[in-house]
């Protein structure tokens, strides 16, 4: 009798383990879809406001600054505008020593 109880308990724990592993895998899948879908970026960086300043692309020195796309700076651009003179959100990476 004791052997049958032990065997039946192992069978129950196996199915519980399977459910727990499946739930964890589902959570990981949802997080990966959110990251690659861009939803996490909106959450981390805010809706679409530029935390730096809107400047022309040629004035944003790459190396000292980075360009963040998809912000409210895009509203200042017009159709057919030369790419180097587009307004971009220019965010400083490091402080300049002058």
PDB file of C-alpha atoms in Angstrom:
ATOM      1  CA  UNK A   1       0.000   0.000   0.000  1.00  0.00           C
ATOM      2  CA  UNK A   2       2.764   2.440   0.845  1.00  0.00           C
ATOM      3  CA  UNK A   3       4.415   1.926  -2.535  1.00  0.00           C
ATOM      4  CA  UNK A   4       1.208   2.821  -4.404  1.00  0.00           C
ATOM      5  CA  UNK A   5       0.842   6.038  -2.373  1.00  0.00           C
ATOM      6  CA  UNK A   6       4.423   7.066  -3.175  1.00  0.00           C
ATOM      7  CA  UNK A   7       3.966   6.390  -6.901  1.00  0.00           C
ATOM      8  CA  UNK A   8       0.702   8.324  -7.078  1.00  0.00           C
ATOM      9  CA  UNK A   9       2.257  11.293  -5.242  1.00  0.00           C
ATOM     10  CA  UNK A  10       5.142  11.439  -7.721  1.00  0.00           C
ATOM     11  CA  UNK A  11       2.651  11.515 -10.561  1.00  0.00           C
ATOM     12  CA  UNK A  12       0.842  14.471  -9.014  1.00  0.00           C
ATOM     13  CA  UNK A  13       4.019  16.429  -8.385  1.00  0.00           C
ATOM     14  CA  UNK A  14       5.129  15.879 -11.967  1.00  0.00           C
ATOM     15  CA  UNK A  15       2.001  17.531 -13.309  1.00  0.00           C
ATOM     16  CA  UNK A  16       2.323  20.431 -10.844  1.00  0.00           C
ATOM     17  CA  UNK A  17       5.956  20.914 -11.909  1.00  0.00           C
ATOM     18  CA  UNK A  18       4.876  20.898 -15.542  1.00  0.00           C
ATOM     19  CA  UNK A  19       2.260  23.581 -14.872  1.00  0.00           C
ATOM     20  CA  UNK A  20       4.771  25.760 -12.984  1.00  0.00           C
ATOM     21  CA  UNK A  21       7.387  25.444 -15.743  1.00  0.00           C
ATOM     22  CA  UNK A  22       4.781  26.235 -18.404  1.00  0.00           C
ATOM     23  CA  UNK A  23       3.674  29.335 -16.465  1.00  0.00           C
ATOM     24  CA  UNK A  24       7.269  30.562 -16.120  1.00  0.00           C
ATOM     25  CA  UNK A  25       7.883  29.971 -19.829  1.00  0.00           C
ATOM     26  CA  UNK A  26       4.725  31.931 -20.673  1.00  0.00           C
ATOM     27  CA  UNK A  27       5.841  34.875 -18.510  1.00  0.00           C
ATOM     28  CA  UNK A  28       9.264  34.896 -20.195  1.00  0.00           C
ATOM     29  CA  UNK A  29       7.602  34.800 -23.614  1.00  0.00           C
ATOM     30  CA  UNK A  30       5.379  37.776 -22.780  1.00  0.00           C
ATOM     31  CA  UNK A  31       8.382  39.782 -21.528  1.00  0.00           C
ATOM     32  CA  UNK A  32      10.362  39.020 -24.693  1.00  0.00           C
ATOM     33  CA  UNK A  33       7.448  40.034 -26.912  1.00  0.00           C
ATOM     34  CA  UNK A  34       7.079  43.282 -24.949  1.00  0.00           C
ATOM     35  CA  UNK A  35      10.789  44.074 -25.289  1.00  0.00           C
ATOM     36  CA  UNK A  36      10.993  43.338 -28.995  1.00  0.00           C
ATOM     37  CA  UNK A  37       7.636  44.985 -29.606  1.00  0.00           C
ATOM     38  CA  UNK A  38       8.952  48.286 -28.271  1.00  0.00           C
ATOM     39  CA  UNK A  39       6.488  48.604 -25.399  1.00  0.00           C
ATOM     40  CA  UNK A  40       9.203  48.556 -22.733  1.00  0.00           C
ATOM     41  CA  UNK A  41      11.008  51.437 -24.491  1.00  0.00           C
ATOM     42  CA  UNK A  42       7.908  53.623 -24.274  1.00  0.00           C
ATOM     43  CA  UNK A  43       7.567  52.790 -20.591  1.00  0.00           C
ATOM     44  CA  UNK A  44      11.221  53.516 -19.762  1.00  0.00           C
ATOM     45  CA  UNK A  45      11.757  56.661 -21.826  1.00  0.00           C
ATOM     46  CA  UNK A  46       8.348  58.285 -21.460  1.00  0.00           C
ATOM     47  CA  UNK A  47       5.741  58.798 -24.138  1.00  0.00           C
ATOM     48  CA  UNK A  48       7.518  60.870 -26.759  1.00  0.00           C
ATOM     49  CA  UNK A  49       9.052  63.889 -25.096  1.00  0.00           C
ATOM     50  CA  UNK A  50      12.670  64.824 -25.636  1.00  0.00           C
ATOM     51  CA  UNK A  51      14.606  65.034 -22.374  1.00  0.00           C
ATOM     52  CA  UNK A  52      17.546  66.687 -24.155  1.00  0.00           C
ATOM     53  CA  UNK A  53      17.079  69.470 -26.662  1.00  0.00           C
ATOM     54  CA  UNK A  54      15.705  69.591 -30.207  1.00  0.00           C
ATOM     55  CA  UNK A  55      18.576  70.585 -32.494  1.00  0.00           C
ATOM     56  CA  UNK A  56      19.515  70.094 -36.119  1.00  0.00           C
ATOM     57  CA  UNK A  57      21.219  66.780 -36.789  1.00  0.00           C
ATOM     58  CA  UNK A  58      24.464  68.494 -37.916  1.00  0.00           C
ATOM     59  CA  UNK A  59      24.721  70.310 -34.566  1.00  0.00           C
ATOM     60  CA  UNK A  60      24.350  67.119 -32.514  1.00  0.00           C
ATOM     61  CA  UNK A  61      27.978  65.948 -32.207  1.00  0.00           C
ATOM     62  CA  UNK A  62      27.926  62.176 -32.359  1.00  0.00           C
ATOM     63  CA  UNK A  63      30.389  60.827 -29.805  1.00  0.00           C
ATOM     64  CA  UNK A  64      29.396  63.381 -27.193  1.00  0.00           C
ATOM     65  CA  UNK A  65      25.653  63.064 -27.820  1.00  0.00           C
ATOM     66  CA  UNK A  66      23.170  60.500 -29.041  1.00  0.00           C
ATOM     67  CA  UNK A  67      20.064  60.923 -31.172  1.00  0.00           C
ATOM     68  CA  UNK A  68      16.768  59.608 -29.805  1.00  0.00           C
ATOM     69  CA  UNK A  69      14.218  59.088 -32.561  1.00  0.00           C
ATOM     70  CA  UNK A  70      10.439  59.091 -32.342  1.00  0.00           C
ATOM     71  CA  UNK A  71      10.141  62.167 -30.112  1.00  0.00           C
ATOM     72  CA  UNK A  72       8.280  65.450 -30.321  1.00  0.00           C
ATOM     73  CA  UNK A  73      11.279  66.937 -32.195  1.00  0.00           C
ATOM     74  CA  UNK A  74       9.976  65.177 -35.307  1.00  0.00           C
ATOM     75  CA  UNK A  75       7.019  67.598 -35.301  1.00  0.00           C
ATOM     76  CA  UNK A  76       9.374  70.434 -36.340  1.00  0.00           C
ATOM     77  CA  UNK A  77      10.491  68.632 -39.501  1.00  0.00           C
ATOM     78  CA  UNK A  78       8.841  69.232 -42.860  1.00  0.00           C
ATOM     79  CA  UNK A  79       8.319  66.973 -45.865  1.00  0.00           C
ATOM     80  CA  UNK A  80      11.357  66.787 -48.167  1.00  0.00           C
ATOM     81  CA  UNK A  81      13.709  68.354 -45.620  1.00  0.00           C
ATOM     82  CA  UNK A  82      17.412  67.557 -46.057  1.00  0.00           C
ATOM     83  CA  UNK A  83      18.330  64.805 -43.577  1.00  0.00           C
ATOM     84  CA  UNK A  84      21.303  66.636 -42.051  1.00  0.00           C
ATOM     85  CA  UNK A  85      19.092  69.624 -41.176  1.00  0.00           C
ATOM     86  CA  UNK A  86      16.272  67.592 -39.611  1.00  0.00           C
ATOM     87  CA  UNK A  87      15.467  68.356 -35.998  1.00  0.00           C
ATOM     88  CA  UNK A  88      16.395  65.496 -33.686  1.00  0.00           C
ATOM     89  CA  UNK A  89      16.378  64.908 -29.956  1.00  0.00           C
ATOM     90  CA  UNK A  90      20.030  65.369 -28.982  1.00  0.00           C
ATOM     91  CA  UNK A  91      20.901  63.843 -25.596  1.00  0.00           C
ATOM     92  CA  UNK A  92      24.367  64.360 -24.051  1.00  0.00           C
ATOM     93  CA  UNK A  93      26.298  61.185 -23.240  1.00  0.00           C
ATOM     94  CA  UNK A  94      29.248  62.775 -21.468  1.00  0.00           C
ATOM     95  CA  UNK A  95      30.164  66.238 -20.220  1.00  0.00           C
ATOM     96  CA  UNK A  96      32.556  68.084 -22.482  1.00  0.00           C
ATOM     97  CA  UNK A  97      35.775  69.405 -21.029  1.00  0.00           C
ATOM     98  CA  UNK A  98      36.606  72.719 -22.691  1.00  0.00           C
TER      99      UNK A  98
END
